[in-house]
PDB file of C-alpha atoms in Angstrom:
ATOM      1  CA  UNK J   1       9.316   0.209 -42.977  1.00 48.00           C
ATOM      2  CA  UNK J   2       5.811  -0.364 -41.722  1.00 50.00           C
ATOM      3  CA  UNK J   3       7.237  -3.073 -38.987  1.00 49.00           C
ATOM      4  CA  UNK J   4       9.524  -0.500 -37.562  1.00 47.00           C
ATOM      5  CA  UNK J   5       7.007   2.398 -37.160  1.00 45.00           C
ATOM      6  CA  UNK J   6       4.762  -0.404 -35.488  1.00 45.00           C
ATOM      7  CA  UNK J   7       7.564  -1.663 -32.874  1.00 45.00           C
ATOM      8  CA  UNK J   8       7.413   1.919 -31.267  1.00 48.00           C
ATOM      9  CA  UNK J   9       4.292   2.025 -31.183  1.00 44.00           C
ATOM     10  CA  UNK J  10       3.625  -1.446 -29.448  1.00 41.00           C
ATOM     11  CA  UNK J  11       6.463  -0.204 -26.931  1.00 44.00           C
ATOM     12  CA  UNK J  12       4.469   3.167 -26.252  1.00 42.00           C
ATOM     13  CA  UNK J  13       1.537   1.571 -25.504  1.00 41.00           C
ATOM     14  CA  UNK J  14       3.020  -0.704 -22.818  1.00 42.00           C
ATOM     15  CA  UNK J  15       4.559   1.580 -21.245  1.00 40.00           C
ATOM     16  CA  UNK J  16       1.189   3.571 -20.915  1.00 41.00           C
ATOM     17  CA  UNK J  17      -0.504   0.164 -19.692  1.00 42.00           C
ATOM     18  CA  UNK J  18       2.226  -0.452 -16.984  1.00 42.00           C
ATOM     19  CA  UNK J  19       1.643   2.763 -15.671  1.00 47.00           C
ATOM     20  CA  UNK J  20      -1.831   2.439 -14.777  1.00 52.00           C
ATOM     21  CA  UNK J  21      -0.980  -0.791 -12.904  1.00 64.00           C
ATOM     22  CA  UNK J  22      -1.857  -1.016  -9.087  1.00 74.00           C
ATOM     23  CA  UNK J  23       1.258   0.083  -7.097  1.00 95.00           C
ATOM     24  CA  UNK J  24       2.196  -2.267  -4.438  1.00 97.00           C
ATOM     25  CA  UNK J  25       3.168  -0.958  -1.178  1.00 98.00           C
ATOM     26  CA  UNK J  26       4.743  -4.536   1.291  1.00 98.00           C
ATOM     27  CA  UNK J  27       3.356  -3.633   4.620  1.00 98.00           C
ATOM     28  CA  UNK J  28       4.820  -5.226   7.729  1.00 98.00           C
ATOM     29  CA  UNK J  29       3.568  -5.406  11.092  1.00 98.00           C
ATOM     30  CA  UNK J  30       5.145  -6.378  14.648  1.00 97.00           C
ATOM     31  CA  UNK J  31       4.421  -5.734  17.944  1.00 96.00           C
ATOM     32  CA  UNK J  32       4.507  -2.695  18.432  1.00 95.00           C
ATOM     33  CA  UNK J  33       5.751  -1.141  14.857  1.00 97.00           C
ATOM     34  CA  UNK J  34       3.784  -0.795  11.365  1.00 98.00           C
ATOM     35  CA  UNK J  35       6.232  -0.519   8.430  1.00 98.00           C
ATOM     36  CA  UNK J  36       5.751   0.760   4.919  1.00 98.00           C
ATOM     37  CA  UNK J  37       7.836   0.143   1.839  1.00 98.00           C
ATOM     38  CA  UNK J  38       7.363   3.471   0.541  1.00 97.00           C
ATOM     39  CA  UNK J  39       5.351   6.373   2.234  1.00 96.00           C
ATOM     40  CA  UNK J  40       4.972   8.224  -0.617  1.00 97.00           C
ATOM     41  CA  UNK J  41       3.012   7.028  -3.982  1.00 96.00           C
ATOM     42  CA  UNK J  42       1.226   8.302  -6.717  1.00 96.00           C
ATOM     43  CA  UNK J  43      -2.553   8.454  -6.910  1.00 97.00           C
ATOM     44  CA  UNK J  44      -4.525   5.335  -8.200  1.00 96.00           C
ATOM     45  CA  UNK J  45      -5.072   2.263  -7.555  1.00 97.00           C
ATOM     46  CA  UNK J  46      -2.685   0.885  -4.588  1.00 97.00           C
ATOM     47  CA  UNK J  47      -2.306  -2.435  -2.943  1.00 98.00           C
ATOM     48  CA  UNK J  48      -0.758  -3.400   0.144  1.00 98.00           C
ATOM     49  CA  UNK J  49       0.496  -6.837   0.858  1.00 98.00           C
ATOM     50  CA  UNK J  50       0.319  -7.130   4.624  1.00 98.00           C
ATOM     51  CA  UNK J  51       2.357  -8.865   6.398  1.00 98.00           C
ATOM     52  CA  UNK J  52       2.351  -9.613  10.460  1.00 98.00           C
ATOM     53  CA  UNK J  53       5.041 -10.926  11.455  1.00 98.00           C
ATOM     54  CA  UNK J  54       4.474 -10.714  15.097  1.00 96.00           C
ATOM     55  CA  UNK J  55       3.126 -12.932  18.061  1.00 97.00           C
ATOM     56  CA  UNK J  56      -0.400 -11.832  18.559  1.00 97.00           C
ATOM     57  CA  UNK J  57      -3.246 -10.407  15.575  1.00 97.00           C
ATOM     58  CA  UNK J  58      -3.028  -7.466  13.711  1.00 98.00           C
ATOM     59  CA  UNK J  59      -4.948  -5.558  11.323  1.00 98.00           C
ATOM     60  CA  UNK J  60      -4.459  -2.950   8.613  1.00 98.00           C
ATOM     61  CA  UNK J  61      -6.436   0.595   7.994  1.00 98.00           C
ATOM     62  CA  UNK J  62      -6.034   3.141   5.541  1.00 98.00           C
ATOM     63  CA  UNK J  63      -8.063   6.190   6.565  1.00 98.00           C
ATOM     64  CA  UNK J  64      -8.352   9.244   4.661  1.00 97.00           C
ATOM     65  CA  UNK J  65      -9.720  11.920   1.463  1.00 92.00           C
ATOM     66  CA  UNK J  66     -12.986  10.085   2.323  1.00 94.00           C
ATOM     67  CA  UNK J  67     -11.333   6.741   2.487  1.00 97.00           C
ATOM     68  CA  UNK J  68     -12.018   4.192   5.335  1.00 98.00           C
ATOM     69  CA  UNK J  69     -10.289   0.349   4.174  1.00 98.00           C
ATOM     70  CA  UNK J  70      -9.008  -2.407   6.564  1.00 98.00           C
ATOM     71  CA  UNK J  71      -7.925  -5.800   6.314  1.00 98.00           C
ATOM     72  CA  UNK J  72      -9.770  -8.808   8.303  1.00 97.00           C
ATOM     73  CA  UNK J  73      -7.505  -9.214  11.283  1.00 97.00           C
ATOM     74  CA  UNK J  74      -4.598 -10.735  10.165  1.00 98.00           C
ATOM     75  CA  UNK J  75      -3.503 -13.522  12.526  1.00 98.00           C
ATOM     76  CA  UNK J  76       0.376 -14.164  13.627  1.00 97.00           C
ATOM     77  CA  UNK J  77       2.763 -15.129  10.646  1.00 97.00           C
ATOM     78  CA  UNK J  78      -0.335 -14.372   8.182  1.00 98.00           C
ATOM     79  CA  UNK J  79      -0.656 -12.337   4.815  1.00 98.00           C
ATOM     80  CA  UNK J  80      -3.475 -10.341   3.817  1.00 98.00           C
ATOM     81  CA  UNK J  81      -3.832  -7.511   0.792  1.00 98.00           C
ATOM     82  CA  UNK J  82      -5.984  -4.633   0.525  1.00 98.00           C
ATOM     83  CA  UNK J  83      -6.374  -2.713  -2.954  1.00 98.00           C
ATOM     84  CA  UNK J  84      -7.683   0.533  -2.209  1.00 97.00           C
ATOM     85  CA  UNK J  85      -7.983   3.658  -5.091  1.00 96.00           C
ATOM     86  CA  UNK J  86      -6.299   6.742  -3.522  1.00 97.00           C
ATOM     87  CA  UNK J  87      -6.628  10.552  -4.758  1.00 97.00           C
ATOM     88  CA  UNK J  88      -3.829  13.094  -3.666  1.00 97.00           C
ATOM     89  CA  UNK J  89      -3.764  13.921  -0.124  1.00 97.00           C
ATOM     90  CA  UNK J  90      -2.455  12.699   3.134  1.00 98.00           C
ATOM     91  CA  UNK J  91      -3.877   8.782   5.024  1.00 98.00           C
ATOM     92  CA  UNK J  92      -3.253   7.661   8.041  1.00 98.00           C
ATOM     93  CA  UNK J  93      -2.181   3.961   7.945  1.00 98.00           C
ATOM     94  CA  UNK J  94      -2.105   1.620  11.559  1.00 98.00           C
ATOM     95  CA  UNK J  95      -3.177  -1.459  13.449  1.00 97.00           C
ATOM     96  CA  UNK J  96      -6.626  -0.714  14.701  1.00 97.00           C
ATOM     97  CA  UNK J  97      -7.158  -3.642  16.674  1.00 95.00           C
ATOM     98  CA  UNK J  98      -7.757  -3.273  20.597  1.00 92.00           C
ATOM     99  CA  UNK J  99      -9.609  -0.493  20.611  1.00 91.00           C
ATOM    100  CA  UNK J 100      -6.953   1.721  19.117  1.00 89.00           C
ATOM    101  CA  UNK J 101      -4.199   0.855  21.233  1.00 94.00           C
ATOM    102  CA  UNK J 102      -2.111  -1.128  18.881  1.00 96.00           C
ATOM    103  CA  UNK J 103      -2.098   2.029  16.778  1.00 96.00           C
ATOM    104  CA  UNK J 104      -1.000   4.377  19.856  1.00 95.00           C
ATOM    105  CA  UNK J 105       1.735   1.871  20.947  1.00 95.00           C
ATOM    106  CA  UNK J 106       3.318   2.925  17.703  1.00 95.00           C
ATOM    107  CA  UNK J 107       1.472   1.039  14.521  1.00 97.00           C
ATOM    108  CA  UNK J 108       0.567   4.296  12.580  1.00 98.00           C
ATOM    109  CA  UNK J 109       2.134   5.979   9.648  1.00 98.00           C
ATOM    110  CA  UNK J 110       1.235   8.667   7.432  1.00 98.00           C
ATOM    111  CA  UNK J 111       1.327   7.847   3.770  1.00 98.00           C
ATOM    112  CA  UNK J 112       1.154  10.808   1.477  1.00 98.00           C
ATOM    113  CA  UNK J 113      -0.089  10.644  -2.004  1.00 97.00           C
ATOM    114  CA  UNK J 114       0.831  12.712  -4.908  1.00 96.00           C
ATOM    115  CA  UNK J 115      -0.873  13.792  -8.403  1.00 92.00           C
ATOM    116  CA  UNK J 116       2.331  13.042 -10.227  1.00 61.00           C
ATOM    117  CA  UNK J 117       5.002  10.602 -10.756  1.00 53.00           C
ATOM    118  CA  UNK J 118       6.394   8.217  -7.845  1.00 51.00           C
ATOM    119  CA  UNK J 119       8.995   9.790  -6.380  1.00 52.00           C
ATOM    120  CA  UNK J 120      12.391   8.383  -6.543  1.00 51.00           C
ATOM    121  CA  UNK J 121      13.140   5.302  -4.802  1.00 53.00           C
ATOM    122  CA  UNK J 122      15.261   5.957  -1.509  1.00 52.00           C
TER     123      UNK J 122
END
């Protein structure tokens, strides 16, 4: 009787753990376009596995709710990550390399962050 009141348990517990994992967002970056695999996540701890799979160098920024982040310039066909803690609130995401003009040739997003659950998957 004991073992079966402990298996439910062990299972709650897991679940609580695997919930205050890092969410990963896959980033990937071309010339001139910055995608996300989800704009939308829950608050915490997030990181982003960058990808450029353009020609020239890239970066990645996440600015916002007093956060400032960004990868080392990420050279062609290169990965980089960035783990970043995010409260609720709205970030602006892009490619500021060349004096901002990577981002206004299109490499911006806006990634929005809730106080609950992930939302569904699309």
């Amino acid at each position: 009787m004991k073992r079966l009141v402990f298996v439910p348990v062990l299972a709650a517990l897991a679940a609580f753990s695997s919930g205050a994992a890092a969410q990963d967002i896959k980033v990937t970056l071309t010339e001139w376009k910055l995608r996300l695999s989800a704009d939308t996540v829950k608050a915490g701890s997030i990181t982003f596995e960058v990808t450029n799979r353009g020609t020239v160098a890239h970066a990645f920024q996440v600015v916002g709710a007093g956060v400032d982040k960004e990868t080392r310039q990420i050279g062609a066909r290169e990965v980089a990550t960035l783990t970043v803690t995010l409260q609720p609130g709205t970030y602006e995401v892009f490619c500021p390399l060349a004096e901002g003009s990577h981002k206004t040739a299109g490499m911006s997003k806006t990634l929005v962050v809730t106080g609950g659950a992930n939302p569904p998957a699309k």
